[in-house]
């Protein structure tokens, strides 16, 4: 049963996140956590996320805007370390509120609320016509990269914030998606380098058949996502991103993600 469940989530999540640039890890990790301890679930998710991004890189990576990758990606990587450092200092702070649904504990934290409010703010620029016509100068890309990397290191939620900035960077739909993939690969490599020791120690506990199943299904989702890319417009992508940002923000602020 776990193979079917994990496979379906990986397939749909990968296909959907091909356009949005975020969400696969958010969807997949809780599913893995249903069947494995949290440390193993995080390791499995990180591996699938990296392999899927590398596969997407082969599909569309050559269309990435290198200038944007450098201006956004480098600050993101650097500030991810700062966010991770601060996270270590905040681990003893109690959540603002916690509650249970069906026996599962959910926690509302200051970090999650801050990110949720930021994402809702950025989503309005993709959904409200007057705001969609506003142009964000590319000089703010490094700031976007710094914020994305910082909150990625702080809470692990960097994809949505990255997308919120890149969608306004005057890129074509192909360049927008490809640029996000390249940046995500860089951050994933950094994450895996941190997890490497723990992953190695897990050994056979990783459940390689399930890992392969999730990875292959994610590949299929990305492949078909790339096929559909030619049939949609950048405006459609903006609307999808805007709606997903709001949904993601609400769930994050409520402590569900």
PDB file of C-alpha atoms in Angstrom:
ATOM      1  CA  UNK A   1       0.000   0.000   0.000  1.00  0.00           C
ATOM      2  CA  UNK A   2       2.810   2.416   0.852  1.00  0.00           C
ATOM      3  CA  UNK A   3       4.282   1.971  -2.644  1.00  0.00           C
ATOM      4  CA  UNK A   4       1.000   3.023  -4.282  1.00  0.00           C
ATOM      5  CA  UNK A   5       0.421   5.931  -1.902  1.00  0.00           C
ATOM      6  CA  UNK A   6       3.964   7.291  -2.119  1.00  0.00           C
ATOM      7  CA  UNK A   7       4.089   6.758  -5.890  1.00  0.00           C
ATOM      8  CA  UNK A   8       0.863   8.675  -6.540  1.00  0.00           C
ATOM      9  CA  UNK A   9       1.937  11.599  -4.345  1.00  0.00           C
ATOM     10  CA  UNK A  10       5.351  11.728  -6.053  1.00  0.00           C
ATOM     11  CA  UNK A  11       3.741  11.627  -9.520  1.00  0.00           C
ATOM     12  CA  UNK A  12       1.155  14.337  -8.868  1.00  0.00           C
ATOM     13  CA  UNK A  13       3.471  16.442  -6.738  1.00  0.00           C
ATOM     14  CA  UNK A  14       6.241  16.428  -9.336  1.00  0.00           C
ATOM     15  CA  UNK A  15       3.862  17.275 -12.176  1.00  0.00           C
ATOM     16  CA  UNK A  16       2.290  20.122 -10.233  1.00  0.00           C
ATOM     17  CA  UNK A  17       5.542  21.544  -8.901  1.00  0.00           C
ATOM     18  CA  UNK A  18       7.046  21.558 -12.385  1.00  0.00           C
ATOM     19  CA  UNK A  19       5.028  24.754 -12.925  1.00  0.00           C
ATOM     20  CA  UNK A  20       4.877  26.167  -9.394  1.00  0.00           C
ATOM     21  CA  UNK A  21       8.496  25.482  -8.439  1.00  0.00           C
ATOM     22  CA  UNK A  22       7.580  24.326  -4.930  1.00  0.00           C
ATOM     23  CA  UNK A  23       5.593  21.706  -3.078  1.00  0.00           C
ATOM     24  CA  UNK A  24       7.063  18.259  -3.859  1.00  0.00           C
ATOM     25  CA  UNK A  25       9.027  18.045  -0.618  1.00  0.00           C
ATOM     26  CA  UNK A  26       6.118  19.515   1.343  1.00  0.00           C
ATOM     27  CA  UNK A  27       3.749  16.868  -0.007  1.00  0.00           C
ATOM     28  CA  UNK A  28       6.122  13.904   0.031  1.00  0.00           C
ATOM     29  CA  UNK A  29       7.748  14.203   3.452  1.00  0.00           C
ATOM     30  CA  UNK A  30       4.511  13.804   5.482  1.00  0.00           C
ATOM     31  CA  UNK A  31       3.640  10.732   3.382  1.00  0.00           C
ATOM     32  CA  UNK A  32       7.032   9.155   4.036  1.00  0.00           C
ATOM     33  CA  UNK A  33       6.562  10.033   7.716  1.00  0.00           C
ATOM     34  CA  UNK A  34       3.442   7.849   7.796  1.00  0.00           C
ATOM     35  CA  UNK A  35       5.590   4.772   7.213  1.00  0.00           C
ATOM     36  CA  UNK A  36       9.025   5.684   8.627  1.00  0.00           C
ATOM     37  CA  UNK A  37      10.595   7.581  11.544  1.00  0.00           C
ATOM     38  CA  UNK A  38      10.951  11.291  10.868  1.00  0.00           C
ATOM     39  CA  UNK A  39      14.726  11.196  10.312  1.00  0.00           C
ATOM     40  CA  UNK A  40      14.361   8.531   7.639  1.00  0.00           C
ATOM     41  CA  UNK A  41      11.387  10.386   6.091  1.00  0.00           C
ATOM     42  CA  UNK A  42      13.453  13.580   5.789  1.00  0.00           C
ATOM     43  CA  UNK A  43      16.379  11.713   4.244  1.00  0.00           C
ATOM     44  CA  UNK A  44      14.152   9.928   1.713  1.00  0.00           C
ATOM     45  CA  UNK A  45      12.442  13.183   0.758  1.00  0.00           C
ATOM     46  CA  UNK A  46      15.736  15.012   0.310  1.00  0.00           C
ATOM     47  CA  UNK A  47      17.089  12.304  -1.996  1.00  0.00           C
ATOM     48  CA  UNK A  48      13.939  12.159  -4.156  1.00  0.00           C
ATOM     49  CA  UNK A  49      13.816  15.971  -4.306  1.00  0.00           C
ATOM     50  CA  UNK A  50      17.418  16.221  -5.511  1.00  0.00           C
ATOM     51  CA  UNK A  51      17.128  13.409  -8.074  1.00  0.00           C
ATOM     52  CA  UNK A  52      13.886  14.860  -9.425  1.00  0.00           C
ATOM     53  CA  UNK A  53      15.433  18.315  -9.790  1.00  0.00           C
ATOM     54  CA  UNK A  54      18.442  16.816 -11.578  1.00  0.00           C
ATOM     55  CA  UNK A  55      16.047  15.044 -13.967  1.00  0.00           C
ATOM     56  CA  UNK A  56      14.153  18.306 -14.603  1.00  0.00           C
ATOM     57  CA  UNK A  57      17.526  19.909 -15.214  1.00  0.00           C
ATOM     58  CA  UNK A  58      18.098  17.528 -18.138  1.00  0.00           C
ATOM     59  CA  UNK A  59      14.666  18.396 -19.553  1.00  0.00           C
ATOM     60  CA  UNK A  60      14.782  22.177 -19.408  1.00  0.00           C
ATOM     61  CA  UNK A  61      17.950  23.292 -17.619  1.00  0.00           C
ATOM     62  CA  UNK A  62      19.583  24.743 -20.740  1.00  0.00           C
ATOM     63  CA  UNK A  63      16.875  27.429 -20.857  1.00  0.00           C
ATOM     64  CA  UNK A  64      17.808  28.832 -17.452  1.00  0.00           C
ATOM     65  CA  UNK A  65      18.773  32.476 -17.217  1.00  0.00           C
ATOM     66  CA  UNK A  66      22.324  32.250 -15.874  1.00  0.00           C
ATOM     67  CA  UNK A  67      22.422  35.896 -14.798  1.00  0.00           C
ATOM     68  CA  UNK A  68      19.314  35.383 -12.678  1.00  0.00           C
ATOM     69  CA  UNK A  69      20.696  32.117 -11.302  1.00  0.00           C
ATOM     70  CA  UNK A  70      23.817  33.910 -10.090  1.00  0.00           C
ATOM     71  CA  UNK A  71      22.063  37.009  -8.752  1.00  0.00           C
ATOM     72  CA  UNK A  72      19.372  35.016  -6.964  1.00  0.00           C
ATOM     73  CA  UNK A  73      21.041  31.674  -6.279  1.00  0.00           C
ATOM     74  CA  UNK A  74      24.290  32.789  -4.684  1.00  0.00           C
ATOM     75  CA  UNK A  75      22.610  34.917  -1.967  1.00  0.00           C
ATOM     76  CA  UNK A  76      20.118  32.077  -1.424  1.00  0.00           C
ATOM     77  CA  UNK A  77      22.856  29.543  -0.736  1.00  0.00           C
ATOM     78  CA  UNK A  78      24.789  31.901   1.548  1.00  0.00           C
ATOM     79  CA  UNK A  79      21.789  33.008   3.584  1.00  0.00           C
ATOM     80  CA  UNK A  80      20.566  29.416   3.895  1.00  0.00           C
ATOM     81  CA  UNK A  81      23.523  28.786   6.185  1.00  0.00           C
ATOM     82  CA  UNK A  82      22.608  31.872   8.239  1.00  0.00           C
ATOM     83  CA  UNK A  83      19.010  30.680   8.535  1.00  0.00           C
ATOM     84  CA  UNK A  84      20.143  27.224   9.600  1.00  0.00           C
ATOM     85  CA  UNK A  85      22.435  28.759  12.221  1.00  0.00           C
ATOM     86  CA  UNK A  86      19.625  30.872  13.672  1.00  0.00           C
ATOM     87  CA  UNK A  87      17.317  27.851  13.641  1.00  0.00           C
ATOM     88  CA  UNK A  88      19.714  26.157  16.027  1.00  0.00           C
ATOM     89  CA  UNK A  89      19.338  29.125  18.377  1.00  0.00           C
ATOM     90  CA  UNK A  90      15.527  29.088  18.215  1.00  0.00           C
ATOM     91  CA  UNK A  91      14.877  25.421  18.905  1.00  0.00           C
ATOM     92  CA  UNK A  92      14.102  26.043  22.593  1.00  0.00           C
ATOM     93  CA  UNK A  93      11.394  28.655  21.907  1.00  0.00           C
ATOM     94  CA  UNK A  94       7.922  27.268  22.514  1.00  0.00           C
ATOM     95  CA  UNK A  95       5.296  27.390  19.726  1.00  0.00           C
ATOM     96  CA  UNK A  96       2.668  30.092  19.988  1.00  0.00           C
ATOM     97  CA  UNK A  97      -0.101  27.509  19.883  1.00  0.00           C
ATOM     98  CA  UNK A  98      -0.474  23.784  19.406  1.00  0.00           C
ATOM     99  CA  UNK A  99      -3.475  21.575  18.724  1.00  0.00           C
ATOM    100  CA  UNK A 100      -4.338  18.044  17.681  1.00  0.00           C
ATOM    101  CA  UNK A 101      -6.405  16.659  14.827  1.00  0.00           C
ATOM    102  CA  UNK A 102      -7.001  12.903  14.657  1.00  0.00           C
ATOM    103  CA  UNK A 103      -4.323  12.406  17.272  1.00  0.00           C
ATOM    104  CA  UNK A 104      -1.631  14.296  15.322  1.00  0.00           C
ATOM    105  CA  UNK A 105       0.028  17.347  16.848  1.00  0.00           C
ATOM    106  CA  UNK A 106       0.234  20.618  14.879  1.00  0.00           C
ATOM    107  CA  UNK A 107       2.182  23.666  16.011  1.00  0.00           C
ATOM    108  CA  UNK A 108       1.895  27.350  15.078  1.00  0.00           C
ATOM    109  CA  UNK A 109       5.252  29.118  15.280  1.00  0.00           C
ATOM    110  CA  UNK A 110       6.477  32.675  14.737  1.00  0.00           C
ATOM    111  CA  UNK A 111       8.634  31.579  11.802  1.00  0.00           C
ATOM    112  CA  UNK A 112       5.762  29.881  10.004  1.00  0.00           C
ATOM    113  CA  UNK A 113       3.443  32.852  10.498  1.00  0.00           C
ATOM    114  CA  UNK A 114       6.060  35.268   9.147  1.00  0.00           C
ATOM    115  CA  UNK A 115       6.629  33.157   6.045  1.00  0.00           C
ATOM    116  CA  UNK A 116       2.889  32.696   5.520  1.00  0.00           C
ATOM    117  CA  UNK A 117       2.264  36.456   5.628  1.00  0.00           C
ATOM    118  CA  UNK A 118       5.121  37.081   3.189  1.00  0.00           C
ATOM    119  CA  UNK A 119       3.784  34.496   0.755  1.00  0.00           C
ATOM    120  CA  UNK A 120       0.231  35.834   0.899  1.00  0.00           C
ATOM    121  CA  UNK A 121       1.619  39.292   0.154  1.00  0.00           C
ATOM    122  CA  UNK A 122       3.551  38.031  -2.880  1.00  0.00           C
ATOM    123  CA  UNK A 123       0.616  35.937  -4.122  1.00  0.00           C
ATOM    124  CA  UNK A 124      -1.485  39.098  -4.488  1.00  0.00           C
ATOM    125  CA  UNK A 125       0.922  40.291  -7.199  1.00  0.00           C
ATOM    126  CA  UNK A 126      -0.010  37.237  -9.280  1.00  0.00           C
ATOM    127  CA  UNK A 127      -3.778  37.382  -8.760  1.00  0.00           C
ATOM    128  CA  UNK A 128      -4.812  41.062  -8.662  1.00  0.00           C
ATOM    129  CA  UNK A 129      -4.719  42.622 -12.179  1.00  0.00           C
ATOM    130  CA  UNK A 130      -3.430  46.040 -11.084  1.00  0.00           C
ATOM    131  CA  UNK A 131      -0.647  44.482  -9.038  1.00  0.00           C
ATOM    132  CA  UNK A 132       0.235  42.076 -11.856  1.00  0.00           C
ATOM    133  CA  UNK A 133       1.060  45.063 -14.047  1.00  0.00           C
ATOM    134  CA  UNK A 134       3.548  46.398 -11.520  1.00  0.00           C
ATOM    135  CA  UNK A 135       7.153  45.696 -12.426  1.00  0.00           C
ATOM    136  CA  UNK A 136       9.746  44.640  -9.858  1.00  0.00           C
ATOM    137  CA  UNK A 137      13.217  45.847 -10.759  1.00  0.00           C
ATOM    138  CA  UNK A 138      15.714  43.035 -11.205  1.00  0.00           C
ATOM    139  CA  UNK A 139      17.983  44.817  -8.725  1.00  0.00           C
ATOM    140  CA  UNK A 140      15.812  43.230  -6.013  1.00  0.00           C
ATOM    141  CA  UNK A 141      16.649  39.659  -7.116  1.00  0.00           C
ATOM    142  CA  UNK A 142      19.566  39.337  -4.674  1.00  0.00           C
ATOM    143  CA  UNK A 143      17.198  40.404  -1.875  1.00  0.00           C
ATOM    144  CA  UNK A 144      14.723  37.745  -2.988  1.00  0.00           C
ATOM    145  CA  UNK A 145      17.486  35.153  -3.027  1.00  0.00           C
ATOM    146  CA  UNK A 146      18.637  36.164   0.446  1.00  0.00           C
ATOM    147  CA  UNK A 147      15.087  35.920   1.858  1.00  0.00           C
ATOM    148  CA  UNK A 148      14.420  32.606   0.117  1.00  0.00           C
ATOM    149  CA  UNK A 149      17.672  31.083   1.313  1.00  0.00           C
ATOM    150  CA  UNK A 150      17.315  32.470   4.819  1.00  0.00           C
ATOM    151  CA  UNK A 151      13.828  31.080   5.362  1.00  0.00           C
ATOM    152  CA  UNK A 152      14.853  27.856   3.637  1.00  0.00           C
ATOM    153  CA  UNK A 153      17.605  27.386   6.186  1.00  0.00           C
ATOM    154  CA  UNK A 154      15.338  28.500   9.008  1.00  0.00           C
ATOM    155  CA  UNK A 155      12.292  26.342   8.289  1.00  0.00           C
ATOM    156  CA  UNK A 156      12.915  24.376   5.080  1.00  0.00           C
ATOM    157  CA  UNK A 157      10.257  26.358   3.172  1.00  0.00           C
ATOM    158  CA  UNK A 158      12.292  28.132   0.504  1.00  0.00           C
ATOM    159  CA  UNK A 159      10.677  27.005  -2.755  1.00  0.00           C
ATOM    160  CA  UNK A 160       7.500  29.050  -2.481  1.00  0.00           C
ATOM    161  CA  UNK A 161       9.316  32.259  -1.593  1.00  0.00           C
ATOM    162  CA  UNK A 162      11.823  31.668  -4.412  1.00  0.00           C
ATOM    163  CA  UNK A 163       8.980  31.254  -6.879  1.00  0.00           C
ATOM    164  CA  UNK A 164       7.215  34.380  -5.617  1.00  0.00           C
ATOM    165  CA  UNK A 165      10.244  36.472  -6.606  1.00  0.00           C
ATOM    166  CA  UNK A 166      11.231  34.687  -9.813  1.00  0.00           C
ATOM    167  CA  UNK A 167       7.718  34.882 -11.269  1.00  0.00           C
ATOM    168  CA  UNK A 168       8.155  38.696 -11.330  1.00  0.00           C
ATOM    169  CA  UNK A 169      11.625  38.646 -12.896  1.00  0.00           C
ATOM    170  CA  UNK A 170      10.431  39.201 -16.492  1.00  0.00           C
ATOM    171  CA  UNK A 171      11.463  35.710 -17.616  1.00  0.00           C
ATOM    172  CA  UNK A 172       9.765  33.577 -20.242  1.00  0.00           C
ATOM    173  CA  UNK A 173       7.809  30.624 -18.870  1.00  0.00           C
ATOM    174  CA  UNK A 174      10.594  28.236 -19.914  1.00  0.00           C
ATOM    175  CA  UNK A 175      13.326  30.414 -18.394  1.00  0.00           C
ATOM    176  CA  UNK A 176      11.290  30.936 -15.216  1.00  0.00           C
ATOM    177  CA  UNK A 177      10.905  27.199 -14.616  1.00  0.00           C
ATOM    178  CA  UNK A 178      14.449  26.297 -15.706  1.00  0.00           C
ATOM    179  CA  UNK A 179      16.017  29.017 -13.556  1.00  0.00           C
ATOM    180  CA  UNK A 180      14.093  27.833 -10.520  1.00  0.00           C
ATOM    181  CA  UNK A 181      15.218  24.252 -11.160  1.00  0.00           C
ATOM    182  CA  UNK A 182      18.900  25.230 -11.346  1.00  0.00           C
ATOM    183  CA  UNK A 183      18.669  27.204  -8.094  1.00  0.00           C
ATOM    184  CA  UNK A 184      16.762  24.366  -6.406  1.00  0.00           C
ATOM    185  CA  UNK A 185      19.477  21.904  -7.464  1.00  0.00           C
ATOM    186  CA  UNK A 186      22.163  24.076  -5.884  1.00  0.00           C
ATOM    187  CA  UNK A 187      20.245  24.263  -2.611  1.00  0.00           C
ATOM    188  CA  UNK A 188      19.457  20.524  -2.703  1.00  0.00           C
ATOM    189  CA  UNK A 189      23.142  19.697  -3.105  1.00  0.00           C
ATOM    190  CA  UNK A 190      23.851  21.832  -0.046  1.00  0.00           C
ATOM    191  CA  UNK A 191      21.126  20.036   1.920  1.00  0.00           C
ATOM    192  CA  UNK A 192      22.342  16.593   0.917  1.00  0.00           C
ATOM    193  CA  UNK A 193      25.891  17.504   1.921  1.00  0.00           C
ATOM    194  CA  UNK A 194      24.567  18.291   5.403  1.00  0.00           C
ATOM    195  CA  UNK A 195      22.472  15.109   5.524  1.00  0.00           C
ATOM    196  CA  UNK A 196      25.192  12.903   3.997  1.00  0.00           C
ATOM    197  CA  UNK A 197      26.564  11.577   7.257  1.00  0.00           C
ATOM    198  CA  UNK A 198      23.128  10.728   8.659  1.00  0.00           C
ATOM    199  CA  UNK A 199      22.014   9.167   5.362  1.00  0.00           C
ATOM    200  CA  UNK A 200      25.115   6.982   5.309  1.00  0.00           C
ATOM    201  CA  UNK A 201      24.460   5.814   8.859  1.00  0.00           C
ATOM    202  CA  UNK A 202      20.863   4.885   8.028  1.00  0.00           C
ATOM    203  CA  UNK A 203      22.071   2.273   5.544  1.00  0.00           C
ATOM    204  CA  UNK A 204      19.409  -0.350   4.759  1.00  0.00           C
ATOM    205  CA  UNK A 205      16.779   1.564   6.757  1.00  0.00           C
ATOM    206  CA  UNK A 206      16.305   3.862   3.758  1.00  0.00           C
ATOM    207  CA  UNK A 207      14.097   1.273   2.013  1.00  0.00           C
ATOM    208  CA  UNK A 208      15.643   1.548  -1.433  1.00  0.00           C
ATOM    209  CA  UNK A 209      12.723  -0.065  -3.353  1.00  0.00           C
ATOM    210  CA  UNK A 210      10.349   2.613  -2.061  1.00  0.00           C
ATOM    211  CA  UNK A 211      12.927   5.297  -2.761  1.00  0.00           C
ATOM    212  CA  UNK A 212      13.290   4.090  -6.356  1.00  0.00           C
ATOM    213  CA  UNK A 213       9.493   3.949  -6.771  1.00  0.00           C
ATOM    214  CA  UNK A 214       9.042   7.521  -5.570  1.00  0.00           C
ATOM    215  CA  UNK A 215      11.911   8.760  -7.736  1.00  0.00           C
ATOM    216  CA  UNK A 216      10.651   7.078 -10.918  1.00  0.00           C
ATOM    217  CA  UNK A 217       7.110   8.353 -10.379  1.00  0.00           C
ATOM    218  CA  UNK A 218       8.471  11.861  -9.779  1.00  0.00           C
ATOM    219  CA  UNK A 219      10.408  11.555 -13.061  1.00  0.00           C
ATOM    220  CA  UNK A 220       7.199  10.628 -14.887  1.00  0.00           C
ATOM    221  CA  UNK A 221       5.376  13.581 -13.342  1.00  0.00           C
ATOM    222  CA  UNK A 222       8.158  15.955 -14.400  1.00  0.00           C
ATOM    223  CA  UNK A 223       8.236  14.482 -17.920  1.00  0.00           C
ATOM    224  CA  UNK A 224       4.527  15.074 -18.503  1.00  0.00           C
ATOM    225  CA  UNK A 225       4.744  18.461 -16.809  1.00  0.00           C
ATOM    226  CA  UNK A 226       7.342  19.425 -19.412  1.00  0.00           C
ATOM    227  CA  UNK A 227       5.026  18.244 -22.210  1.00  0.00           C
ATOM    228  CA  UNK A 228       2.167  20.391 -20.942  1.00  0.00           C
ATOM    229  CA  UNK A 229       4.474  23.399 -20.600  1.00  0.00           C
ATOM    230  CA  UNK A 230       4.141  24.188 -24.313  1.00  0.00           C
ATOM    231  CA  UNK A 231       0.361  24.411 -24.010  1.00  0.00           C
ATOM    232  CA  UNK A 232       0.124  26.986 -21.240  1.00  0.00           C
ATOM    233  CA  UNK A 233       0.911  30.684 -20.984  1.00  0.00           C
ATOM    234  CA  UNK A 234       2.969  32.601 -18.438  1.00  0.00           C
ATOM    235  CA  UNK A 235      -0.289  34.188 -17.245  1.00  0.00           C
ATOM    236  CA  UNK A 236      -1.667  30.720 -16.467  1.00  0.00           C
ATOM    237  CA  UNK A 237       1.484  29.912 -14.526  1.00  0.00           C
ATOM    238  CA  UNK A 238       1.125  33.168 -12.565  1.00  0.00           C
ATOM    239  CA  UNK A 239      -2.459  32.303 -11.601  1.00  0.00           C
ATOM    240  CA  UNK A 240      -1.494  28.743 -10.580  1.00  0.00           C
ATOM    241  CA  UNK A 241       1.419  30.053  -8.541  1.00  0.00           C
ATOM    242  CA  UNK A 242      -0.739  32.716  -6.874  1.00  0.00           C
ATOM    243  CA  UNK A 243      -3.441  30.261  -5.831  1.00  0.00           C
ATOM    244  CA  UNK A 244      -0.923  27.693  -4.598  1.00  0.00           C
ATOM    245  CA  UNK A 245       0.934  30.356  -2.628  1.00  0.00           C
ATOM    246  CA  UNK A 246      -2.245  31.278  -0.770  1.00  0.00           C
ATOM    247  CA  UNK A 247      -3.160  27.649  -0.048  1.00  0.00           C
ATOM    248  CA  UNK A 248       0.401  26.919   1.044  1.00  0.00           C
ATOM    249  CA  UNK A 249       0.447  30.028   3.238  1.00  0.00           C
ATOM    250  CA  UNK A 250      -2.798  29.169   5.024  1.00  0.00           C
ATOM    251  CA  UNK A 251      -1.663  25.603   5.747  1.00  0.00           C
ATOM    252  CA  UNK A 252       1.764  26.834   6.862  1.00  0.00           C
ATOM    253  CA  UNK A 253       0.360  29.535   9.123  1.00  0.00           C
ATOM    254  CA  UNK A 254      -2.033  27.023  10.661  1.00  0.00           C
ATOM    255  CA  UNK A 255       0.903  24.768  11.529  1.00  0.00           C
ATOM    256  CA  UNK A 256      -0.250  21.939   9.268  1.00  0.00           C
ATOM    257  CA  UNK A 257       2.891  22.127   7.088  1.00  0.00           C
TER     258      UNK A 257
END
